[in-house]
Short mmCIF file of C-alpha atoms and ligand atoms in Angstrom, two decimals:
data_model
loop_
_atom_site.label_atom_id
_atom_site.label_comp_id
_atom_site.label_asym_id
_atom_site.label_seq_id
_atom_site.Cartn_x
_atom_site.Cartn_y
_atom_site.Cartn_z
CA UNK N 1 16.21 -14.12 -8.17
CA UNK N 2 15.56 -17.49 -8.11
CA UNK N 3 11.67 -18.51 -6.35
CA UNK N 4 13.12 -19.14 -3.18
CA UNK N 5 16.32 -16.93 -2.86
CA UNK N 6 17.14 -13.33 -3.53
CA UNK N 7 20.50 -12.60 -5.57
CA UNK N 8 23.35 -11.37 -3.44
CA UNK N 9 22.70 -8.07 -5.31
CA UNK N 10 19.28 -7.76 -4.43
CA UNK N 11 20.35 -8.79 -0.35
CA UNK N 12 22.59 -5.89 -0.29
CA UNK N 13 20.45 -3.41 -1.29
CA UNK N 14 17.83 -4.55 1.22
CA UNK N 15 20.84 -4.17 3.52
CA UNK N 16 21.92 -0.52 2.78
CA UNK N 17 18.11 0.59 2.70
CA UNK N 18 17.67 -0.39 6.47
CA UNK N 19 21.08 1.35 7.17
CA UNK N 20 20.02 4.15 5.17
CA UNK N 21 16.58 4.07 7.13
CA UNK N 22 18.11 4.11 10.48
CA UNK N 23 20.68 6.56 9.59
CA UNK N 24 18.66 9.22 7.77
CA UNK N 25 14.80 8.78 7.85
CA UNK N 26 14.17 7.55 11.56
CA UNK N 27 16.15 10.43 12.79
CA UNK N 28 13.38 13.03 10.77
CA UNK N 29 10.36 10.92 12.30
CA UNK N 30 11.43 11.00 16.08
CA UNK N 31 12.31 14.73 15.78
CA UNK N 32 8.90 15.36 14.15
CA UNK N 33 7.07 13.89 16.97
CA UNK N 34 9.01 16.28 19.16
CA UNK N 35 7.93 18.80 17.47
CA UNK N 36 4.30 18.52 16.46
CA UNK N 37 3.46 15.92 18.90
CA UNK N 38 3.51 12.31 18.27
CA UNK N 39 0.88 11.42 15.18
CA UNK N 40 -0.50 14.97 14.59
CA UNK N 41 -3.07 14.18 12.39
CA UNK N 42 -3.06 14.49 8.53
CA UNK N 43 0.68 16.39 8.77
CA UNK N 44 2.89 15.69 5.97
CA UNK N 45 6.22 15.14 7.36
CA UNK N 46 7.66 17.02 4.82
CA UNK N 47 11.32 16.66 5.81
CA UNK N 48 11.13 13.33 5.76
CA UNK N 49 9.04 13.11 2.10
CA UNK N 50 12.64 15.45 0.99
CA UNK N 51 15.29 13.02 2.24
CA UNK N 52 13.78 10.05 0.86
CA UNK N 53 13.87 11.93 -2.48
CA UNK N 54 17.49 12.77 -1.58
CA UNK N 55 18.47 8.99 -1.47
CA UNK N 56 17.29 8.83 -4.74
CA UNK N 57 14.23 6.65 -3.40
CA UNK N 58 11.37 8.35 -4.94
CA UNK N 59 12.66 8.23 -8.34
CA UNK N 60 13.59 4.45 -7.93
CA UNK N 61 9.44 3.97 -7.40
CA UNK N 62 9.11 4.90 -11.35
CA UNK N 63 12.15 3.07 -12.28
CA UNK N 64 12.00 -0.31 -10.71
CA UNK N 65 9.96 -3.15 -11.26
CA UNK N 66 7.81 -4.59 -9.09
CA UNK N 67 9.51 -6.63 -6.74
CA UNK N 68 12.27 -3.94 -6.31
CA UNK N 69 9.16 -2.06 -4.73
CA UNK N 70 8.70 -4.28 -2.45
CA UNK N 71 12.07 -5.03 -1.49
CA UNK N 72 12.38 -1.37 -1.14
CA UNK N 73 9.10 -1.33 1.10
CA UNK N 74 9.78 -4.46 3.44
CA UNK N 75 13.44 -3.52 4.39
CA UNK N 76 11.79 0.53 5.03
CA UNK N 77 9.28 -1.35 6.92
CA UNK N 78 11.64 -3.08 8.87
CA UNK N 79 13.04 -0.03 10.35
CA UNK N 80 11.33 3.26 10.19
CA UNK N 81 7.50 2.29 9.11
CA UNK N 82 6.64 6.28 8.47
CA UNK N 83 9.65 6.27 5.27
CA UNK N 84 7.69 3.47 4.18
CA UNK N 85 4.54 4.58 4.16
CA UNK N 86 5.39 7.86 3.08
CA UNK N 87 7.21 6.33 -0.06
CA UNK N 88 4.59 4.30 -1.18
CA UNK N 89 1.97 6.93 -1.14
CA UNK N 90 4.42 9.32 -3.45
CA UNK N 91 4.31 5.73 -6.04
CA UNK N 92 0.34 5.52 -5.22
CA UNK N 93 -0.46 8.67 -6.49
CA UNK N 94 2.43 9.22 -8.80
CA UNK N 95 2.22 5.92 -10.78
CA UNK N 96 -0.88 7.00 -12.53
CA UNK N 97 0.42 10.01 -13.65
CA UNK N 98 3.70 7.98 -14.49
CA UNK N 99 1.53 4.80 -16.64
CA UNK N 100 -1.57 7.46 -18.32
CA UNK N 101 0.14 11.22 -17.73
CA UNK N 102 0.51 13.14 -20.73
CA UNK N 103 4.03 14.21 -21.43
CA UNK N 104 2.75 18.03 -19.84
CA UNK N 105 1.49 16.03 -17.18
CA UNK N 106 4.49 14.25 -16.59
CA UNK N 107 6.86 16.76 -16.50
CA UNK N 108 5.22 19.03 -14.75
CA UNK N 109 4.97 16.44 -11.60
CA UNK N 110 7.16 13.57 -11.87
CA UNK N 111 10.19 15.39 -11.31
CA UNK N 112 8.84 17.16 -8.25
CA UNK N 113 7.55 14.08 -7.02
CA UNK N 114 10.71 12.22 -7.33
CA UNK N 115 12.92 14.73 -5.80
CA UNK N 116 9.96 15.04 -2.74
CA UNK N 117 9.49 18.40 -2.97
CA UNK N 118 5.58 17.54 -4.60
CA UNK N 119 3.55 15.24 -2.44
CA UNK N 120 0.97 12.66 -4.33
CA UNK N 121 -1.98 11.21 -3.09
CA UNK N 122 -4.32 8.83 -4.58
CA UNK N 123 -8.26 9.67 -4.06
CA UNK N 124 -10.65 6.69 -4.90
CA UNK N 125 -12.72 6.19 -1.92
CA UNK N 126 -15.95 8.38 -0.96
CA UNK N 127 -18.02 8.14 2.08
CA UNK N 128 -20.36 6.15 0.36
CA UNK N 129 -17.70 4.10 -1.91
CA UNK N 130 -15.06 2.16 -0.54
CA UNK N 131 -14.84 -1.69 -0.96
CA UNK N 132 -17.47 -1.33 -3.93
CA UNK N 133 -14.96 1.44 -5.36
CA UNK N 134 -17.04 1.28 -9.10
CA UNK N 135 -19.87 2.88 -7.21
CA UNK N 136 -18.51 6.25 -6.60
CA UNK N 137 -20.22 9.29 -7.03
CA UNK N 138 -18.03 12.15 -6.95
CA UNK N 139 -19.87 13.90 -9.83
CA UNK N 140 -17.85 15.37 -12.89
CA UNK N 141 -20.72 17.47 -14.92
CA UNK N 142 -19.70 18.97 -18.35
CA UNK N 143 -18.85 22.50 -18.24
CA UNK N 144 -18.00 23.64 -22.11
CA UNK N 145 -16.88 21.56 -24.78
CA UNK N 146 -14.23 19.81 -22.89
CA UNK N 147 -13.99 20.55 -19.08
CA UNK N 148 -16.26 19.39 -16.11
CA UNK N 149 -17.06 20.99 -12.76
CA UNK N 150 -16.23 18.17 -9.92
CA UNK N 151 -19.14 18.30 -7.51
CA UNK N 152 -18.62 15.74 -4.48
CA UNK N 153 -16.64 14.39 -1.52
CA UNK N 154 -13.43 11.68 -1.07
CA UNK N 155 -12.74 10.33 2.27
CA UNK N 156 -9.91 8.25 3.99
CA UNK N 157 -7.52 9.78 1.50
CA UNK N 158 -3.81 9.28 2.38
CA UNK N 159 -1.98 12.20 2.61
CA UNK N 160 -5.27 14.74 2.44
CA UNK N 161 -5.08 17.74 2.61
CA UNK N 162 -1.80 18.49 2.59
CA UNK N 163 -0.66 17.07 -0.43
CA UNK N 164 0.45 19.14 -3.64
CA UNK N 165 -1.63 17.21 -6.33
CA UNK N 166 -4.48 14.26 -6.05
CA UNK N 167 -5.26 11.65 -8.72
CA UNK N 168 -9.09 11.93 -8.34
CA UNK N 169 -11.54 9.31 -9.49
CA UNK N 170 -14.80 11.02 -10.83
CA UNK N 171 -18.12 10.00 -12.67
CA UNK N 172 -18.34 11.49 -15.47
CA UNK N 173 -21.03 9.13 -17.30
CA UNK N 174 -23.48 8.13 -14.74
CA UNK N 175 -25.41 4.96 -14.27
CA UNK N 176 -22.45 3.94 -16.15
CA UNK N 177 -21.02 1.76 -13.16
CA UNK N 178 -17.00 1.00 -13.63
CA UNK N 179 -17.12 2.14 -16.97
CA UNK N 180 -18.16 5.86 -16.41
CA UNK N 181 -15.74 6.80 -14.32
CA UNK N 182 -12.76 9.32 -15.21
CA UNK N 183 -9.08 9.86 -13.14
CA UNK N 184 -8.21 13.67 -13.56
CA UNK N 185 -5.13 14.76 -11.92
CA UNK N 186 -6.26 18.10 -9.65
CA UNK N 187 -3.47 20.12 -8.57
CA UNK N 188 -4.20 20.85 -4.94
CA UNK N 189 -4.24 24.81 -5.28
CA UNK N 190 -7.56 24.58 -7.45
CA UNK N 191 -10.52 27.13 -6.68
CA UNK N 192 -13.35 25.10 -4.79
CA UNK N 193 -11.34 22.40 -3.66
CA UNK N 194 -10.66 21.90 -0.06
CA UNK N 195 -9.92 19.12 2.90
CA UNK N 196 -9.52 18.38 6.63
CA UNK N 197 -7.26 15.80 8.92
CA UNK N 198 -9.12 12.93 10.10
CA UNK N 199 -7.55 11.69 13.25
CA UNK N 200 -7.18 7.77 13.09
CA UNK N 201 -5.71 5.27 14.66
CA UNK N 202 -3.12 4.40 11.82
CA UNK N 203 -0.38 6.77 11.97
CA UNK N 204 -0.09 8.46 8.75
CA UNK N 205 -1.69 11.60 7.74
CA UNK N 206 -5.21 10.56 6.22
CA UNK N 207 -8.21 13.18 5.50
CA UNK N 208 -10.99 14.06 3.63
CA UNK N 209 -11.59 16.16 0.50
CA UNK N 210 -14.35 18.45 -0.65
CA UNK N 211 -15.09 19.36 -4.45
CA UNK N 212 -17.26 22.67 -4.39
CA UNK N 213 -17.00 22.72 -8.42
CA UNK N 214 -13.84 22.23 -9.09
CA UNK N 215 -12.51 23.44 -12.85
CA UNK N 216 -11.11 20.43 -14.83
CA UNK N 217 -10.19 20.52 -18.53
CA UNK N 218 -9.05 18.02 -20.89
CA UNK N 219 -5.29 19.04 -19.96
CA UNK N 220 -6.11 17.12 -16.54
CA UNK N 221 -7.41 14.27 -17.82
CA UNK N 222 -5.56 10.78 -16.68
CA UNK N 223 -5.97 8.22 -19.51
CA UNK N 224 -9.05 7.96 -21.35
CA UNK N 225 -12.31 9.98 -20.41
CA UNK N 226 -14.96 7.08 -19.04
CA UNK N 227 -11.71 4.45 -18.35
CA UNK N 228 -10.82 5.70 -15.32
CA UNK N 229 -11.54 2.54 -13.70
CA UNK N 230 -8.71 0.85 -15.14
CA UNK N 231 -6.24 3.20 -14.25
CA UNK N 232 -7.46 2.45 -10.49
CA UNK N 233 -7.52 -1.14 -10.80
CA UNK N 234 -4.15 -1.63 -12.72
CA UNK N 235 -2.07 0.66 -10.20
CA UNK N 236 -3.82 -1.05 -7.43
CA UNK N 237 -2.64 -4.58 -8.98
CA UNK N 238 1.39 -2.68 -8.84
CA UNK N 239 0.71 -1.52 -5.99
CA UNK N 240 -1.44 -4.49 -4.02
CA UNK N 241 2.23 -6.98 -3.73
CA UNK N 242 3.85 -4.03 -2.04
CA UNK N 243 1.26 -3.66 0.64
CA UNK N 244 2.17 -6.76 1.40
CA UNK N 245 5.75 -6.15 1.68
CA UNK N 246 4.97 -3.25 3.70
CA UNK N 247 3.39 -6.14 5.88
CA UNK N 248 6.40 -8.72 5.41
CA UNK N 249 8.37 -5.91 6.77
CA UNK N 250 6.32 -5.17 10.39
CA UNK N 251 6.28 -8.90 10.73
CA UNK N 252 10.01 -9.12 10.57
CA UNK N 253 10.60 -6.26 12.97
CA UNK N 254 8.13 -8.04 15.53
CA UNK N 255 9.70 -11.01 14.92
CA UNK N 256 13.46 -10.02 15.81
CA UNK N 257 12.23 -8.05 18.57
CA UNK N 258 10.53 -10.84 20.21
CA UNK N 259 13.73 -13.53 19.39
CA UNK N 260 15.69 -11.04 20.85
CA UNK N 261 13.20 -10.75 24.10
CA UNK N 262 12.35 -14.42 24.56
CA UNK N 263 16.18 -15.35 24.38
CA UNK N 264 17.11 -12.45 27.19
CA UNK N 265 13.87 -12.78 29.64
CA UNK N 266 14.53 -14.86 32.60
CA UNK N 267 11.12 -16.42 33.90
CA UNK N 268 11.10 -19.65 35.43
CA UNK N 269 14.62 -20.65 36.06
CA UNK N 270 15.25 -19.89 32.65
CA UNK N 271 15.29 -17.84 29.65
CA UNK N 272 11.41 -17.56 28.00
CA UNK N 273 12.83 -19.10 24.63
CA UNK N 274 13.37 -22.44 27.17
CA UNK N 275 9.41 -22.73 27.12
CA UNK N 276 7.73 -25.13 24.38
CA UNK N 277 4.85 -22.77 24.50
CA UNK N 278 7.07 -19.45 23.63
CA UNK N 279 9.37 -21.37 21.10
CA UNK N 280 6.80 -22.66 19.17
CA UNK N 281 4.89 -19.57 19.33
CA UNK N 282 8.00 -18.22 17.96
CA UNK N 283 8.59 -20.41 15.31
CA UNK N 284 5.12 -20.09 13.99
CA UNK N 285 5.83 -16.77 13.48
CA UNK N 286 8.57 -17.36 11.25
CA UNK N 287 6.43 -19.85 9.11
CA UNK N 288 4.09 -17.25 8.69
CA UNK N 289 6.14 -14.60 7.62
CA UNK N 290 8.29 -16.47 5.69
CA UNK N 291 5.12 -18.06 3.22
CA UNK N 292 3.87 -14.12 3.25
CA UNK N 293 7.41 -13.04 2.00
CA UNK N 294 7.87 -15.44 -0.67
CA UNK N 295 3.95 -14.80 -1.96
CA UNK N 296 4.83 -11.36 -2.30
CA UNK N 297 7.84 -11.90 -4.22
CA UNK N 298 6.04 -14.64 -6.20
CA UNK N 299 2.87 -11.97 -7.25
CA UNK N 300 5.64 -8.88 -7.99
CA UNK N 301 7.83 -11.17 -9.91
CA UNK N 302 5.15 -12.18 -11.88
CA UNK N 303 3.62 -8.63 -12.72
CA UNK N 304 7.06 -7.83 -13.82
CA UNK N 305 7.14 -10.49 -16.02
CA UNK N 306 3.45 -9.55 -17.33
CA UNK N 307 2.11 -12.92 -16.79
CA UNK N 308 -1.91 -12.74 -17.04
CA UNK N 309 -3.00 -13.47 -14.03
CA UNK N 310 -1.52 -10.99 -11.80
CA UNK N 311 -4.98 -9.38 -10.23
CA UNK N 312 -5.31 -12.53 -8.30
CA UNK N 313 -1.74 -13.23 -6.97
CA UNK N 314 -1.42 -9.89 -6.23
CA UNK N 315 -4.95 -10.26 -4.10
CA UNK N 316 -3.64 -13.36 -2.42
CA UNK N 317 -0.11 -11.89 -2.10
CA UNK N 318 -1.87 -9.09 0.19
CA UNK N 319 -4.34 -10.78 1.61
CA UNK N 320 -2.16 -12.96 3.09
CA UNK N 321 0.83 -10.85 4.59
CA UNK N 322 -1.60 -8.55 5.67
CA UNK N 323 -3.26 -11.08 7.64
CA UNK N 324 0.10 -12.93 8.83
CA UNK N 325 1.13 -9.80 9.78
CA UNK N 326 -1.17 -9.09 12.30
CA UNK N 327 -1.28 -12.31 13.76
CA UNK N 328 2.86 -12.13 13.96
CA UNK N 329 2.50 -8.55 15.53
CA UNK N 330 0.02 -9.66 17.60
CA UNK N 331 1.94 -12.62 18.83
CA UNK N 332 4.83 -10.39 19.77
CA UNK N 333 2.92 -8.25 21.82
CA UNK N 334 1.52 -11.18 24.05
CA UNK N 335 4.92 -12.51 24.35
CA UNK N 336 6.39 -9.12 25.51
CA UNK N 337 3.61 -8.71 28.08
CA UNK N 338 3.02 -5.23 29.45
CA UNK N 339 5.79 -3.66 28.12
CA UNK N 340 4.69 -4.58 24.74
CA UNK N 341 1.84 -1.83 24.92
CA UNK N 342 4.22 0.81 26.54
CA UNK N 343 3.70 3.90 24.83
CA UNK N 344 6.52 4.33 22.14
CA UNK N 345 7.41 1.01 22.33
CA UNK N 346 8.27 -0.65 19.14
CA UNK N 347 5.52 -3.18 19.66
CA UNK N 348 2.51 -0.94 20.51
CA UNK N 349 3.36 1.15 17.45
CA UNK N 350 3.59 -1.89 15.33
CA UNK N 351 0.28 -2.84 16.69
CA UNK N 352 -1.52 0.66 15.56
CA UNK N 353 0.78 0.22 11.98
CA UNK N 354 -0.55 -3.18 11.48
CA UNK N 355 -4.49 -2.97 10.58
CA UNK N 356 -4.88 -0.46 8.36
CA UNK N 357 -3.14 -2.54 5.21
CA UNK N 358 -6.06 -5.22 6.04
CA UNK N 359 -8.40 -2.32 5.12
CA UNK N 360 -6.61 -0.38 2.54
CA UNK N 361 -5.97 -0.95 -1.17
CA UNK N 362 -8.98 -3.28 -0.70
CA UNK N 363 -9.92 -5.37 2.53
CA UNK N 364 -9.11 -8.79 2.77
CA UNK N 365 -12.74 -9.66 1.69
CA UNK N 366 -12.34 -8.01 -1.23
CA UNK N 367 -8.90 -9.31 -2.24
CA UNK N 368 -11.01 -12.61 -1.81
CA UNK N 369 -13.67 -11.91 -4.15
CA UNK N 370 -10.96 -11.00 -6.68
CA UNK N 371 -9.11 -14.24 -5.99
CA UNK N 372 -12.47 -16.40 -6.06
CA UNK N 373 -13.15 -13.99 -9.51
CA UNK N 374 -9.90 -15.46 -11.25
CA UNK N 375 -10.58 -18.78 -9.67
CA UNK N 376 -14.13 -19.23 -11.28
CA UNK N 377 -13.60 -17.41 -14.07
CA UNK N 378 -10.76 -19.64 -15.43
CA UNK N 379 -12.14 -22.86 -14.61
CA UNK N 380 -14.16 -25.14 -17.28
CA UNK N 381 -17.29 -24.80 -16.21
CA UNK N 382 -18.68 -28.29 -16.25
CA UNK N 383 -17.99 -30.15 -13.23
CA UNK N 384 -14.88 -32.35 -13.43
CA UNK N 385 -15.20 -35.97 -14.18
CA UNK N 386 -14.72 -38.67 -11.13
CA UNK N 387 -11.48 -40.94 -11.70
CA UNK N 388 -12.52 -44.04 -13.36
CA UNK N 389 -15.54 -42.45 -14.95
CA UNK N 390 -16.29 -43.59 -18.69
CA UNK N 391 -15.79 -40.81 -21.17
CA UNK N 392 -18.43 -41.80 -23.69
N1 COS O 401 -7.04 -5.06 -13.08
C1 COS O 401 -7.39 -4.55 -14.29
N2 COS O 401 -8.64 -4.27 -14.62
C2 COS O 401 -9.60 -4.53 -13.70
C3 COS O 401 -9.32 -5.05 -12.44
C4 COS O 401 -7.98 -5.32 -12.15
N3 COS O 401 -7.58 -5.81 -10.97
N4 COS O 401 -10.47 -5.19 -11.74
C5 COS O 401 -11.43 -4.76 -12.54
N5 COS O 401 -10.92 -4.34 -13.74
C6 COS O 401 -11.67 -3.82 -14.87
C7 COS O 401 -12.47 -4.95 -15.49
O1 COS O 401 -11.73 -5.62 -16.48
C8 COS O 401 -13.63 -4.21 -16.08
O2 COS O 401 -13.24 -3.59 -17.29
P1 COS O 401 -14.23 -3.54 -18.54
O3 COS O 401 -15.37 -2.69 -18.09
O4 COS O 401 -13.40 -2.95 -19.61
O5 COS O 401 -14.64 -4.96 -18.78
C9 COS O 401 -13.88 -3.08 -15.07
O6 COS O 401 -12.61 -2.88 -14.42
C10 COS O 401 -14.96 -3.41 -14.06
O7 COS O 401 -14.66 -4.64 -13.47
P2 COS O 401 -15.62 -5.38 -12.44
O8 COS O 401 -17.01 -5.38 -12.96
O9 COS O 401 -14.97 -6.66 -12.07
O10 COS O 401 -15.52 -4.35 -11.22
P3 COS O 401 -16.36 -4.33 -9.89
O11 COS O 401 -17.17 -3.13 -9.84
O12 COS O 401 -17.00 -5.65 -9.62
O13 COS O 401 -15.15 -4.08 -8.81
C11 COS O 401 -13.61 -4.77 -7.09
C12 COS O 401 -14.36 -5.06 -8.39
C13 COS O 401 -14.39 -5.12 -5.83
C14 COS O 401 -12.39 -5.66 -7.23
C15 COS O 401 -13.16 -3.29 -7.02
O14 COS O 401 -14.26 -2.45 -6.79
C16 COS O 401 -12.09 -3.03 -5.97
O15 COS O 401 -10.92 -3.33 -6.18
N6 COS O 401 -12.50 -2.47 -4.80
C17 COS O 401 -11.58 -2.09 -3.75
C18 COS O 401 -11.14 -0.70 -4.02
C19 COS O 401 -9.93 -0.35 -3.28
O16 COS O 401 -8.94 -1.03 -3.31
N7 COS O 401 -10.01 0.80 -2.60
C20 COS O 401 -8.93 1.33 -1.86
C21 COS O 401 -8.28 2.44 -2.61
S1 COS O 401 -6.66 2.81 -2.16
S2 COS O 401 -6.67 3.16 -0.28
#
């Protein structure tokens, strides 16, 4: 890829992914909402977590690089947003098993997880934790010579309760801030450990969990005991880009659906495209998505190439689809009038898609303290000299 064009390689795969999207993985979601009524909350549509595994999806998310993720992600995104999300929350919780697992570890879950028939979830935030994520609580107290009890709650966890394992972010040193926290991987069949769906207006399954003393040994141990932290932060900086291609991806599928719409709609002795104000509306929306796209690629590209400062691009890659995205979704809406908030039309559930990923993975305000981080902490820090000012 050059930094303006994918490869013709690359544009094919995107292709067959929204074929394969439309062909296999829609199919699973509509008949699900037959079933168990449209967004029953915190279900795992199981079915659908099995066929992306069948593509051979789920084992690409430990395979590929970076920007492959997101190219996988947008063109999902494009076309069946629940595949999407339900892929990248098998990478969220997998990928620390698959960067700090021990080879036990590993092979015990990665297989399942690739395949789809184990479902991953990643558990960071607490009720009293989110955006300030080295503050958690969750308590891990020392039970023998190398186990702890976990003691403590998680909240707004993607994919509680019904998922097979969580990687679980616990304190194990306290006062200790970021650097007393431990990730443990807790199968979901432990003694003590149990959840409930919260219903929300984003349409994956999202819970709660409750740790009644929960058993962990050494065995379970993600990493290093007391650098937990890091194995948050760096699959949040893999992971961050993607979130944005997630958000590339809605902003593409509002953005045919309203070319499509403006160029049919007659309204006033013409078609709506004919008016300046739609048009340009139109084309902003392009702009928009456009710059987001080619962020994202720019941040991914550039954690595959392990280039230093990849905790900021991948903050600004984010920040900014997310953002773009909801201002394209939002624009598509108000050009499809009424029908735009039908329910089940394509708009309305873009709408409820689109602002969670401003909240998740860290909200835009926090993607902009990690940008303004990198931006200060890189800078000399005596103030620059005019043009034309002596130097002596
Ligand atoms: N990549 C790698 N390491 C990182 C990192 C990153 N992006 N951000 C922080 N770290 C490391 C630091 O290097 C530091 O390590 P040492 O203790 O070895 O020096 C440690 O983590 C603590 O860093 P810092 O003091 O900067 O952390 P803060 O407590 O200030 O936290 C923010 C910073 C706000 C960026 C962090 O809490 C965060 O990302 N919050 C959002 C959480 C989130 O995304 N939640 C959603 C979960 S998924 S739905």
């Amino acid at each position: 890829m050059t930094a303006f064009s994918l490869d013709p390689e690359q544009t094919a795969r995107c292709a067959r992914l929204r074929e394969q999207a439309a062909e296999r993985l829609l199919p699973l979601v509509e008949k699900a909402d037959e079933g168990a009524g449209a967004g029953a909350p915190g279900r795992v549509n199981r079915p659908l977590v099995a066929a992306l595994g069948e593509l051979g999806l789920l084992e690409d998310l430990f395979t590929s690089g970076a920007l492959d993720l997101c190219l996988m992600r947008e063109s999902l995104a494009r076309v069946c947003t629940e595949a999407e999300t339900a892929l990248a929350l098998q990478g969220l919780g997998g990928h620390p098993v698959h960067a700090y697992g021990t080879p036990a570890q590993r092979e015990r879950w990665l297989p399942a997880v690739g395949a789809g028939r184990a479902v991953a979830a990643f558990a960071l935030s607490e009720p009293g934790a989110g955006s300030d994520a080295a503050a958690l609580a969750l308590s891990a107290t020392p039970d023998g010579p190398s186990a702890w009890r976990l003691t403590g709650e998680k909240s707004w966890i993607s994919n509680a309760p019904e998922a097979d394992f969580y990687t679980v972010f616990a304190r194990t040193a306290p006062d200790a801030g970021a650097r007393g926290v431990t990730a443990f991987l807790v199968p979901a069949d432990r003694a003590g450990l149990t959840g409930a769906p919260l219903a929300m207006l984003s349409p994956h399954p999202i819970g709660t969990l409750s740790f009644d003393g929960v058993r962990v040994g050494a065995d379970d141990v993600l990493g290093e005991v007391d650098r937990g932290f890091r194995v948050a932060m760096t699959t949040l900086n893999r992971f961050r880009p993607s979130v944005g291609a997630f958000a590339v991806g809605m902003a593409q599928a509002a953005l045919d659906a309203t070319l499509a719409h403006t160029a049919a709609r007659d309204a006033f002795g013409g078609k709506l495209k004919d008016l300046q104000a739609v048009s340009h509306q139109v084309a902003e929306m392009a702009t928009r998505t456009q710059a987001a796209r080619l962020l994202v690629y720019a941040a991914a590209a550039a954690y595959d190439r392990g280039e230093p400062d990849i905790a900021g691009r991948a903050a600004m890659a984010k920040l900014f689809a997310t953002e773009s995205a909801q201002f394209v979704v939002d624009t598509a809406v108000q050009l499809h009038g009424a029908r735009g908030l039908l329910h089940g039309h394509l708009l309305e559930h873009l709408y409820r898609e689109v602002r969670a990923p401003r909240i998740y993975e860290g909200a835009s305000e926090v993607q902009r303290t990690v940008i303004a981080k990198e931006l200060y902490g890189a800078r000399p820090q005596e103030p620059q000299r005019e043009k034309g000012t002596p130097t002596a």
